[in-house]
Coordinates of C-alpha atoms in Angstrom, one line a residue:
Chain A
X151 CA 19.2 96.2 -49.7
X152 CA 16.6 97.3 -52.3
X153 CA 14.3 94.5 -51.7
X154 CA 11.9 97.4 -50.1
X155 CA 11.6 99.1 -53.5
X156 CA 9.5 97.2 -56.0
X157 CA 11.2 99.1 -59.4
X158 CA 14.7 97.6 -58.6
X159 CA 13.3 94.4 -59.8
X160 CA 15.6 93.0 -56.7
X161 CA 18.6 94.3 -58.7
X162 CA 17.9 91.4 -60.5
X163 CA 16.6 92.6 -63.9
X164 CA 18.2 94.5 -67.0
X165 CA 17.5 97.8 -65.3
X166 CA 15.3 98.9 -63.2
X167 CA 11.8 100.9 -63.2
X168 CA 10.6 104.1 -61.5
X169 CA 7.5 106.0 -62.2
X170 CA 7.4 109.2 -63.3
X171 CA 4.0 109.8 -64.7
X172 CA 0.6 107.9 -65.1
X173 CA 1.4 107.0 -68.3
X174 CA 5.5 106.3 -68.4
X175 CA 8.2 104.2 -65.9
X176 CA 12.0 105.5 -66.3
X177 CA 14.2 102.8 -67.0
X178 CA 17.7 103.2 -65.6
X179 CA 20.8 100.8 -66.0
X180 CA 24.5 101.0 -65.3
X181 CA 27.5 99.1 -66.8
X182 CA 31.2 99.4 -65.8
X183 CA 33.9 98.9 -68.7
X184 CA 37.4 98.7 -66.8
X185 CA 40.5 98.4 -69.2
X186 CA 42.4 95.5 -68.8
X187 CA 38.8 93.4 -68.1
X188 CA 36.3 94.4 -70.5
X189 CA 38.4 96.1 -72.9
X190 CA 42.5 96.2 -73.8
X191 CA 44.2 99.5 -72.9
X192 CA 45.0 100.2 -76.0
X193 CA 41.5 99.4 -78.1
X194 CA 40.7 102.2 -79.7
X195 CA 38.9 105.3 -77.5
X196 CA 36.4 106.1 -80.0
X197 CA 35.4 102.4 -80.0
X198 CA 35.8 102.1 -76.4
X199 CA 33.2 105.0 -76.0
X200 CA 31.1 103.7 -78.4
X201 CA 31.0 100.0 -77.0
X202 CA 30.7 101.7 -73.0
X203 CA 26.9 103.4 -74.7
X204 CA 25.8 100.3 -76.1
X205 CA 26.3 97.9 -73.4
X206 CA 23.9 100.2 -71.5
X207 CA 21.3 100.6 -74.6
X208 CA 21.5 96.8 -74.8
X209 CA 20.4 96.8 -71.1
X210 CA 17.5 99.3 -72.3
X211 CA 16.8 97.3 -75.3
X212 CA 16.1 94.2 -73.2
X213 CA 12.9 96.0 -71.3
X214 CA 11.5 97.1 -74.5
X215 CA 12.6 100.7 -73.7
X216 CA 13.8 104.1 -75.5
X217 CA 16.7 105.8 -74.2
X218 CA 16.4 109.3 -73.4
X219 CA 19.8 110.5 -71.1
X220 CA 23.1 109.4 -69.3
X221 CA 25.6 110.1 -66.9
X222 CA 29.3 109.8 -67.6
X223 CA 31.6 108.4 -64.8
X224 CA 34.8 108.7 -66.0
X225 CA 38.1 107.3 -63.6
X226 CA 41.7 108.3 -65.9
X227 CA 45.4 107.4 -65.0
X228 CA 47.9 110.0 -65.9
X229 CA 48.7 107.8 -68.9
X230 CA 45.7 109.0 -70.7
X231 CA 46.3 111.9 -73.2
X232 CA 44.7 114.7 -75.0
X233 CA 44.6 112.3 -78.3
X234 CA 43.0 109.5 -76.7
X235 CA 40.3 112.1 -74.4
X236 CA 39.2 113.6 -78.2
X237 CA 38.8 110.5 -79.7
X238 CA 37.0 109.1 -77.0
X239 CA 34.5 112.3 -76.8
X240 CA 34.5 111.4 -80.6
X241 CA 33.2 108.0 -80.3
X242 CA 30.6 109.4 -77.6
X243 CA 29.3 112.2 -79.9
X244 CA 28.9 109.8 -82.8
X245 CA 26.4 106.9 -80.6
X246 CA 24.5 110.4 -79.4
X247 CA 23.8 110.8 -82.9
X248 CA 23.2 107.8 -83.8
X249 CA 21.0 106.7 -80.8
X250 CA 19.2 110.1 -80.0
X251 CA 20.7 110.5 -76.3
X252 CA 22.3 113.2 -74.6
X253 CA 25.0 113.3 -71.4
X254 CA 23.5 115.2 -68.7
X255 CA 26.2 114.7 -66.1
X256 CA 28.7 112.9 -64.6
X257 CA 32.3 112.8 -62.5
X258 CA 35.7 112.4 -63.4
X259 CA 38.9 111.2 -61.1
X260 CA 42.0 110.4 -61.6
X261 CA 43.5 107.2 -60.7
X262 CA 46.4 104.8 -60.4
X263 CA 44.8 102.2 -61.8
X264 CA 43.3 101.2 -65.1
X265 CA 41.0 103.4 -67.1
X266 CA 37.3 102.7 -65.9
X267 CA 33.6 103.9 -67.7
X268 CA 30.8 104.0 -65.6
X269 CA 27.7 105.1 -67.7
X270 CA 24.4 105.4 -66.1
X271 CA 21.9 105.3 -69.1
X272 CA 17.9 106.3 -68.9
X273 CA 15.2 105.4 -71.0
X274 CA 11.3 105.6 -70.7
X275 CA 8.6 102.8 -71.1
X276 CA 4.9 103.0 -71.4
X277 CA 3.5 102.0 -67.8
X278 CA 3.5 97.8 -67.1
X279 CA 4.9 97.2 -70.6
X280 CA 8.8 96.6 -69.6
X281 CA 10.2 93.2 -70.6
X282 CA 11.3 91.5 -67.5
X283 CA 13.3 88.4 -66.7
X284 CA 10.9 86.9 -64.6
X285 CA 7.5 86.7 -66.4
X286 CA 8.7 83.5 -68.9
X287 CA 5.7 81.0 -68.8
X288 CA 5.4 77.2 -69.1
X289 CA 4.9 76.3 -73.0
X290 CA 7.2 79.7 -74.3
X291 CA 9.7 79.0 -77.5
X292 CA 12.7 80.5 -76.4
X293 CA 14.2 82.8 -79.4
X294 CA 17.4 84.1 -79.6
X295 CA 17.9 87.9 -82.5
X296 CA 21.1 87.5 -84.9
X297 CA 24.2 85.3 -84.6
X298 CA 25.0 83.8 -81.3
X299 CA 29.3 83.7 -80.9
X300 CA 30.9 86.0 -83.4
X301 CA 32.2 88.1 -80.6
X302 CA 33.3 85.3 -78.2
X303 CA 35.4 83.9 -81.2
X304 CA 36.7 87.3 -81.8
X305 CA 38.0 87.4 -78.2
X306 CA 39.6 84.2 -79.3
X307 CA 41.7 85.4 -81.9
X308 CA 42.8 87.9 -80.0
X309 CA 44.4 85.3 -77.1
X310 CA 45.9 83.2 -80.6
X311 CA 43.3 80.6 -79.6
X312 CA 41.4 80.3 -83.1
X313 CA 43.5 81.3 -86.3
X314 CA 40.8 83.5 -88.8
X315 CA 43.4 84.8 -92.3
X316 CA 41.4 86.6 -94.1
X317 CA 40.3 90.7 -93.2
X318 CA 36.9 90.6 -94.2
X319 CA 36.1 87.6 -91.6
X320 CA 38.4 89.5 -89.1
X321 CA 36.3 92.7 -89.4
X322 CA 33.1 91.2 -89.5
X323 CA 34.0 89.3 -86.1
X324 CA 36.0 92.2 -84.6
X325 CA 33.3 94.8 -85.6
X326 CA 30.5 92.0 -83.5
X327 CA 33.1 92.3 -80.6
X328 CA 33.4 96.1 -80.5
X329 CA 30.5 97.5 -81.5
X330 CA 27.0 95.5 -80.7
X331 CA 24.4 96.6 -82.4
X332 CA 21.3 97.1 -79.3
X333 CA 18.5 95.6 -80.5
X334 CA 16.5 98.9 -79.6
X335 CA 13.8 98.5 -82.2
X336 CA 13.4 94.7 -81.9
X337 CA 12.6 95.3 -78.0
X338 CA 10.6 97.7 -78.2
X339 CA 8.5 95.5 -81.2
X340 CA 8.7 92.4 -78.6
X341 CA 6.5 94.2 -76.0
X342 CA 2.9 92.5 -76.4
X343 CA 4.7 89.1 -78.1
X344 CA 7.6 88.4 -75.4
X345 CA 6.6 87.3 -72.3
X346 CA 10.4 87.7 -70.7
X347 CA 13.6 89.0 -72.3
X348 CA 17.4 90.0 -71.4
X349 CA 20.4 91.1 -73.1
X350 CA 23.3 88.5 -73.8
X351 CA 26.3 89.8 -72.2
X352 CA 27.4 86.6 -70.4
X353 CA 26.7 83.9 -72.7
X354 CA 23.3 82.6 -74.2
X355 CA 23.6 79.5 -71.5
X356 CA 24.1 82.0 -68.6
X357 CA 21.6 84.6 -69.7
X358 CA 18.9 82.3 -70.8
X359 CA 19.8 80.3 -67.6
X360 CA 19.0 83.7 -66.0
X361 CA 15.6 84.0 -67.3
X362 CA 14.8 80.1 -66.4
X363 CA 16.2 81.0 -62.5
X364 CA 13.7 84.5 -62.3
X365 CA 10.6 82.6 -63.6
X366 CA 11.2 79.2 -62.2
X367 CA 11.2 77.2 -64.8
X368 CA 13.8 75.0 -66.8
X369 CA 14.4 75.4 -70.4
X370 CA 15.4 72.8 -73.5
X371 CA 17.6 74.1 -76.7
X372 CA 18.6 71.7 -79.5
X373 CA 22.3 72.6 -80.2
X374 CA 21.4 72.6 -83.9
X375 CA 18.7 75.4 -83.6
X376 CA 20.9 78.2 -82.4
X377 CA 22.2 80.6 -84.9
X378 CA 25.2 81.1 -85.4
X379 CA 27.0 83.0 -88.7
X380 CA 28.7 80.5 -92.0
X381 CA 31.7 82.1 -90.5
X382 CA 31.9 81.0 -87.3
X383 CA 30.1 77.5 -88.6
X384 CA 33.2 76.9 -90.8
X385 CA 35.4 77.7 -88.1
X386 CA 34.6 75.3 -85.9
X387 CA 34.6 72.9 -88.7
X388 CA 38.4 73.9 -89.1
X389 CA 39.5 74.3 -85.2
X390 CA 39.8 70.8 -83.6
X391 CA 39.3 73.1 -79.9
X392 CA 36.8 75.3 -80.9
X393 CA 33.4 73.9 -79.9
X394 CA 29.4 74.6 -79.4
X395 CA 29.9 75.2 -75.7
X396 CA 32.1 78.0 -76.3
X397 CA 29.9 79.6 -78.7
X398 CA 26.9 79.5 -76.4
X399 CA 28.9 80.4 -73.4
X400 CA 31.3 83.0 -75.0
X401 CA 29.6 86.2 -74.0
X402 CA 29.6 89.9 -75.5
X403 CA 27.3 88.9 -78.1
X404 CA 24.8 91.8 -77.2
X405 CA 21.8 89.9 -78.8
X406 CA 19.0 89.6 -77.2
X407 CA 17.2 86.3 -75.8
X408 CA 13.6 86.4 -75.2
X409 CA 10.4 83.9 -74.5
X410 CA 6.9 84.3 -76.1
X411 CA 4.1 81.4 -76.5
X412 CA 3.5 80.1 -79.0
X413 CA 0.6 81.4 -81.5
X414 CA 3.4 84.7 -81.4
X415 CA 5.5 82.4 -84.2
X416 CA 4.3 84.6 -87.5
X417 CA 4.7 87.5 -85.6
X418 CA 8.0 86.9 -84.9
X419 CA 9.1 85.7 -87.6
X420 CA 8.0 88.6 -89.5
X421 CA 9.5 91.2 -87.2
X422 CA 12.7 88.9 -88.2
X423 CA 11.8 89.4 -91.5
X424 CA 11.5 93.1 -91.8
X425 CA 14.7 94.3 -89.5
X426 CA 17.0 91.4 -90.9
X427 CA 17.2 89.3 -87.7
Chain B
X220 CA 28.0 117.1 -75.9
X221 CA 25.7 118.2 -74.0
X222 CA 24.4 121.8 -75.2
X223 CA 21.5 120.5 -77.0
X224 CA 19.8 119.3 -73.8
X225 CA 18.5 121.7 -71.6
X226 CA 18.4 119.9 -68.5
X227 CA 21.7 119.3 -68.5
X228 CA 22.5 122.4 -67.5
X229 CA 26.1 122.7 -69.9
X230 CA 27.1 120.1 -67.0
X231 CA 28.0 123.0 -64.7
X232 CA 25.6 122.6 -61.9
X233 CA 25.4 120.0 -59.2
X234 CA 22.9 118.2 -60.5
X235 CA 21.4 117.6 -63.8
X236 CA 17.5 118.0 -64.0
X237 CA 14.8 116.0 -66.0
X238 CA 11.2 116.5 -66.2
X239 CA 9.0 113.8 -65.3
X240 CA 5.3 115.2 -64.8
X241 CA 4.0 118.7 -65.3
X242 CA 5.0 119.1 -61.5
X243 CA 8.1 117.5 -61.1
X244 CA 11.5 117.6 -62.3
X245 CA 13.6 114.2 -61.7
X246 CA 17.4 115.6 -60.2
X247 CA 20.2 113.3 -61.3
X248 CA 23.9 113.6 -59.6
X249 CA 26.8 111.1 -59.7
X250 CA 30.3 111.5 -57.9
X251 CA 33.5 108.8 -58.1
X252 CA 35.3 108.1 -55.1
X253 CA 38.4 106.4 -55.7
X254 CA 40.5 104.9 -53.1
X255 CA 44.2 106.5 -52.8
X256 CA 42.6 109.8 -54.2
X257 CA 39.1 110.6 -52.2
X258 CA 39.6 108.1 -49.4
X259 CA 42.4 105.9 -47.7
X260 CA 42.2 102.4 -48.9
X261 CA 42.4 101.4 -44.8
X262 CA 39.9 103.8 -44.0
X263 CA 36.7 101.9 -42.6
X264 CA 34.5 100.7 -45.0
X265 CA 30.9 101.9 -43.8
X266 CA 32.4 105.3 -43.6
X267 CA 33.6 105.0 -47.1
X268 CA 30.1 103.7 -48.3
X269 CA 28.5 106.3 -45.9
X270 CA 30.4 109.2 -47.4
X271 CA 29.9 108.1 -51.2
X272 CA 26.3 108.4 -50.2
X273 CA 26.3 111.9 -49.1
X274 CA 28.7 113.4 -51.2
X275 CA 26.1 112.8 -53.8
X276 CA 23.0 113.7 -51.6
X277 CA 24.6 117.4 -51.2
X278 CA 24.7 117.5 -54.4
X279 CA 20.7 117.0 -54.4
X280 CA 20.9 119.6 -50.9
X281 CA 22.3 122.4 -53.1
X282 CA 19.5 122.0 -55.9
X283 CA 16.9 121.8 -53.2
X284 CA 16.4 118.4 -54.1
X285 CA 14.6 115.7 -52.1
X286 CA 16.7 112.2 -52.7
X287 CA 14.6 109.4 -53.5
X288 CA 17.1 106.3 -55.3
X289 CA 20.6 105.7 -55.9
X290 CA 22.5 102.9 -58.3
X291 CA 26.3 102.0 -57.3
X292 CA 28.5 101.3 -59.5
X293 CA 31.4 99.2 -57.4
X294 CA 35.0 98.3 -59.1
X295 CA 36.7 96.0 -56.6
X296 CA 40.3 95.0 -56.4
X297 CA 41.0 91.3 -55.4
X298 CA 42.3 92.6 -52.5
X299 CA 38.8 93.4 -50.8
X300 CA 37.8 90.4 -48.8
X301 CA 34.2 89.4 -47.3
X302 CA 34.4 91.4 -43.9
X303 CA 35.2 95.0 -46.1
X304 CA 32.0 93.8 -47.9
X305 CA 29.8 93.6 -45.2
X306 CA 30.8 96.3 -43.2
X307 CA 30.5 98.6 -46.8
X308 CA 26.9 96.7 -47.6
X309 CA 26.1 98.0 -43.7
X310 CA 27.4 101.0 -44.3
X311 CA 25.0 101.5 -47.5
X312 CA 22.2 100.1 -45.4
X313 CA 22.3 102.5 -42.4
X314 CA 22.3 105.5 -44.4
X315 CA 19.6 104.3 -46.8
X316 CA 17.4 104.3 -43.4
X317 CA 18.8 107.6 -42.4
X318 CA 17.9 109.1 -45.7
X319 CA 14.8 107.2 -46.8
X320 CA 16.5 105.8 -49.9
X321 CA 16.8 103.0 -52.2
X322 CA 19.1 101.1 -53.9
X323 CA 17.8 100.6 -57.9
X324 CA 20.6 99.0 -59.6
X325 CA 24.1 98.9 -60.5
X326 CA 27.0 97.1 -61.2
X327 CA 30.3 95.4 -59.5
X328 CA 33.6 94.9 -61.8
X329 CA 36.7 93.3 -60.7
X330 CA 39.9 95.6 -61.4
X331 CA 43.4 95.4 -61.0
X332 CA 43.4 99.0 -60.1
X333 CA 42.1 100.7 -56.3
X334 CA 38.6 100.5 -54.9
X335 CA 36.3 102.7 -56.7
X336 CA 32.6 103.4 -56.1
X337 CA 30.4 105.7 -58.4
X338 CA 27.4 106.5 -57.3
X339 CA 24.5 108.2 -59.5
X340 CA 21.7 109.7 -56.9
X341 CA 18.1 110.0 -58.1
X342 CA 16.0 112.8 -56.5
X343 CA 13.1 114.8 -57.3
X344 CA 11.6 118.8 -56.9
X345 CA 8.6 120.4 -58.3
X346 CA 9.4 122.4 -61.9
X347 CA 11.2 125.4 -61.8
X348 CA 12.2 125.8 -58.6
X349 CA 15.8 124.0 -58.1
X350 CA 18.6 126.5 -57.1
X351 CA 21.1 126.5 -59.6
X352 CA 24.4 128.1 -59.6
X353 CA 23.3 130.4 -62.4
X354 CA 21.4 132.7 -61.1
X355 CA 23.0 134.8 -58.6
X356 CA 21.9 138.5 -58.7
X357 CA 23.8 141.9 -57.9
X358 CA 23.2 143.0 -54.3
X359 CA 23.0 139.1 -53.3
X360 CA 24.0 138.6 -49.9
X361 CA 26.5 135.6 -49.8
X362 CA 25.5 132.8 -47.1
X363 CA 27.0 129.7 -46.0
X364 CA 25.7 126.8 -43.8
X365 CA 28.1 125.2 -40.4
X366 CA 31.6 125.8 -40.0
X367 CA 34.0 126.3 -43.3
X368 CA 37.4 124.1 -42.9
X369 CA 36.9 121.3 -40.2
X370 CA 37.0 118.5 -43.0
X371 CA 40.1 120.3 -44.1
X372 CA 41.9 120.7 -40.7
X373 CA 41.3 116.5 -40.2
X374 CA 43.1 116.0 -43.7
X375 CA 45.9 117.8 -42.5
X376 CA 46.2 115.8 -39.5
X377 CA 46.4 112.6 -40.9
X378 CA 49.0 114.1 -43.0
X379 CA 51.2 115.3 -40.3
X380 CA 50.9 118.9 -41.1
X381 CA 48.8 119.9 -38.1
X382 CA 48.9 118.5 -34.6
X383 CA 46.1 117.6 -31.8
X384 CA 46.4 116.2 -29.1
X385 CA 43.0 115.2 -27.4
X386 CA 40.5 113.1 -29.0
X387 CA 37.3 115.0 -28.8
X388 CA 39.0 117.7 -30.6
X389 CA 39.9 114.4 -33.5
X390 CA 37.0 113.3 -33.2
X391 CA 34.8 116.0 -34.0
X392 CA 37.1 117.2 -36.9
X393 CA 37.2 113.1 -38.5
X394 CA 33.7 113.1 -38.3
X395 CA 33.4 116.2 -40.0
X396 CA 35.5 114.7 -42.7
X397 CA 33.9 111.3 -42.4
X398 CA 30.5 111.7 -42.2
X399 CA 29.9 114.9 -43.9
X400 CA 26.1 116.1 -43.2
X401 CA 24.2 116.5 -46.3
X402 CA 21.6 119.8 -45.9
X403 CA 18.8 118.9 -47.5
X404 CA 16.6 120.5 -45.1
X405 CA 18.3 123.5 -45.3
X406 CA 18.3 123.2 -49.0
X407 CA 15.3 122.8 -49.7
X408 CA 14.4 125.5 -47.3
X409 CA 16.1 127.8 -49.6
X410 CA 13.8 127.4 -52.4
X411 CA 11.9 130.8 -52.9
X412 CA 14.8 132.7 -50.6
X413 CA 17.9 132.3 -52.7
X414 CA 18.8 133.0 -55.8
X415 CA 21.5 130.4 -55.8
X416 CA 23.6 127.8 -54.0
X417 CA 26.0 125.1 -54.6
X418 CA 27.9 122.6 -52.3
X419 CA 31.4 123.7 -51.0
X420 CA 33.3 120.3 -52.1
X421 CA 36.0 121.8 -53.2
X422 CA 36.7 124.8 -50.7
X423 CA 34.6 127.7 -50.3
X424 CA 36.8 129.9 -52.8
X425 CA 36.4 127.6 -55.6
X426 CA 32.8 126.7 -55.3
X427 CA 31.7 130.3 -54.6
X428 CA 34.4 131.5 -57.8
X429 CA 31.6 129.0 -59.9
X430 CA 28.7 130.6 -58.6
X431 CA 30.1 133.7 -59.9
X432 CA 31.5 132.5 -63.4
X433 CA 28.2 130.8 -63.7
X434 CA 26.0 133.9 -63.1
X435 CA 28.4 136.7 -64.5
X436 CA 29.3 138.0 -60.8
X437 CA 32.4 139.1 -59.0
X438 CA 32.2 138.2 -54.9
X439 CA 33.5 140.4 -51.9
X440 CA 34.0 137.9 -48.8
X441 CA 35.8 139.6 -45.7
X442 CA 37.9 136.9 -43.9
X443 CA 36.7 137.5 -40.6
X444 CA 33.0 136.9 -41.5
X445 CA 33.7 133.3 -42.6
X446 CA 32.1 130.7 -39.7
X447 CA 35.0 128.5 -38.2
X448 CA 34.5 125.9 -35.6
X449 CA 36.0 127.4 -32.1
X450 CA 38.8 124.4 -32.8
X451 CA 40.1 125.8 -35.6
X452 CA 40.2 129.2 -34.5
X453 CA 42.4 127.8 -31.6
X454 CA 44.3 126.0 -34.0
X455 CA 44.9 128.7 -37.0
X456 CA 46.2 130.8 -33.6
X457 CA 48.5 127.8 -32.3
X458 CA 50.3 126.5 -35.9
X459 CA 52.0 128.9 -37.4
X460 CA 51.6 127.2 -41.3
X461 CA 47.9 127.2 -40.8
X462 CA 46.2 130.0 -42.4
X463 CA 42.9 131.1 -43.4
X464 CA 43.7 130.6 -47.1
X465 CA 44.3 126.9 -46.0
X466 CA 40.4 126.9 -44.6
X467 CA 38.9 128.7 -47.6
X468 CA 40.3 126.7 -50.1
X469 CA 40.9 123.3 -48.1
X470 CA 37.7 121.3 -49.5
X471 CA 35.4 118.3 -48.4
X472 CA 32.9 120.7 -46.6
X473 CA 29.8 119.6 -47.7
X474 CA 27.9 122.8 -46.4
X475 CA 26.2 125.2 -48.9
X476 CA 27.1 128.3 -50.3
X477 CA 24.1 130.7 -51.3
X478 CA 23.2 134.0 -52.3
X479 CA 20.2 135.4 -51.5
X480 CA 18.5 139.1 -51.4
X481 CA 19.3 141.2 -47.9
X482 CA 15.3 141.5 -47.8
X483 CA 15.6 137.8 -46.7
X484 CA 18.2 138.2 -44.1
X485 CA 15.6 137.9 -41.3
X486 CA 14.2 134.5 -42.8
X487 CA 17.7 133.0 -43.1
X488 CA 18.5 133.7 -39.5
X489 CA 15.4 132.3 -38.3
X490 CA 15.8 129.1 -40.9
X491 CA 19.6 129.2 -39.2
X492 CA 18.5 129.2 -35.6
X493 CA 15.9 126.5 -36.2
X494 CA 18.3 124.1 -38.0
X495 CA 21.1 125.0 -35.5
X496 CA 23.9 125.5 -38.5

């Protein structure tokens, strides 16, 4: 249906592109968080709000763009009160402060079913400078920003499929579950030294398999070379089910995945460097 | 949250407004429909998909807008088979053609809850010239487009409350519920005539009560000066629990309300008569 429209990427990109002036493209993206699939009803609203923004700045992030704006579509059952509405707004007023965005519009409805967050985020990119999916080219390193996993193991404790004790390794992997850090500055760095990039929301496999599917090409990673943190290291040390092929296919991490040749290696490696990638 | 942006507009208008070049503001609009509250989950799907489009493109009418994309944001229950797919994907398609738009993006999510679809409409008008609802002036004469209440009567119907008979009379009144007629041509027709305009989606009363809290303005409207289709004259007359209050205040419209000047009474008739509404 949008194949006629050369921004939409063929809905098959982070977001998609529109131009506005000679010099600058809008980006624009949209996520859906429904309660009871991509969060637990009764998750915190402030971190619910907060997690809802950065799902769509990670989409942003991924093009190499700055937000600017976004829409709020909110769907509430009658089970929803006045304490968990404040919070949420809460958690939304804190991520406008810390991210530099503003709402600008929006619906709400209620409904029988679950709680649902459609957010509609917009950014801005300099003209032909948006990371895409599709541009990886034959001879790229593939590169992966912070620990690949944390949140898929968190999601793990939560089912009582990977026992974690202690509070400090249950914060550190809860706080990677709930609230991603968008690798806004890293993307927007990348443009010039990636040649392709996305957001890992389904799993490195699926999202780099993404990128290999868009530019046509196939793609080799040593198990060994992907990061992952001592924490989750030790922990599949310690649980006899809890393997590399969960980690890699565990989604949420929020990270992004992007290809650049080569030569970029110092380049990369000193952005790592400075922003503690 | 939103009082810091300007385009925003304190999220009281329509639409919310970005600029893009020095001659161009980009208008942004998003509206949920939820099955069980909006629409009947057996109601046909391209009519649902055909509706969700123009509920948000009057939203671009009553700013003056001219619609350019649109992103959809679909939450499907496992109940929705292949067949509700295609006939909703057609549904999308014929009106993209009718209206000249695309689609940009989006997202699907599975829920456990009713069908929901929120849509978040793109559009664009030169600077300073989209009709808000703020800016009504004293003396305005108060305008609206078609008949008030049709879309209102057809609810009824299917709810028992008001009988007919013969299916042209159904007919006309479903489709006027149905496949609600965005006026973009008469909105953006209005740009330089009035002073301000919104879209009657939630009864005449109510939208034209915002028009006046927004601008600081108490409305006069005689009853008898409010258009009605010739049906629902005949039907106020023949059911004795149908009233005008029922008409004015019954919703779904999708015409426009507007104020405008009396010195432009003679270009609103002729704009009327050329537009047939």
């Amino acid at each position: 249906m949008a194949k006629n429209f050369p921004g939409a990427l063929s809905l098959l990109d982070d977001a998609a592109l529109l131009d506005i002036d000679p010099d600058h493209q809008m980006v624009i993206t949209n996520d859906i968080l429904t309660a009871g699939v991509h969060f637990f009803e009764n998750d915190p609203a402030d971190l619910v709000a907060r997690k809802s923004i950065r799902v769509n700045l990670s989409d942003l992030a991924a093009m190499g763009a700055e937000p600017l704006v976004y829409l709020l579509a909110l769907s509430l059952p009658n089970t929803v009160d006045d304490a968990w509405l404040e919070l949420f707004s809460n958690g939304l007023k804190q991520d406008q402060i810390n991210y530099g965005i503003s709402l600008i519009g929006g619906d709400t409805s209620s409904t029988p079913g679950p709680t649902s967050i459609s957010i509609t985020m917009l950014g801005r990119i300099r003209v032909n400078k948006a990371l895409k999916k599709s541009n990886a080219k034959l001879g790229d390193d593939i590169w992966v920003s912070g620990n690949i996993g944390d949140a898929g193991v968190a999601l793990k404790i939560i089912k009582g499929e990977v026992n974690v004790i202690d509070d400090k390794s249950k914060n550190y992997l809860f706080k990677r579950l709930h609230l991603p850090e968008p690798r806004l500055e890293l993307g927007n760095n990348l443009i010039g030294i990636a040649n392709s990039a996305t957001d890992i929301s389904d799993g490195l496999a699926n999202d780099l398999n993404n990128i290999c599917q868009a530019s046509g090409f196939g793609a080799v990673v040593q198990g060994d070379s992907i990061p992952i943190s001592e924490l989750v290291s030790t922990l599949i040390k310690q649980t006899k089910h809890l393997k590399m092929s969960h980690i890699i296919s565990g989604g949420e991490d929020y990270e992004l995945v992007f290809t650049a040749p080569p030569e970029y290696t110092k380049n990369i490696n000193t952005l790592s460097n400075k922003m503690g990638l």
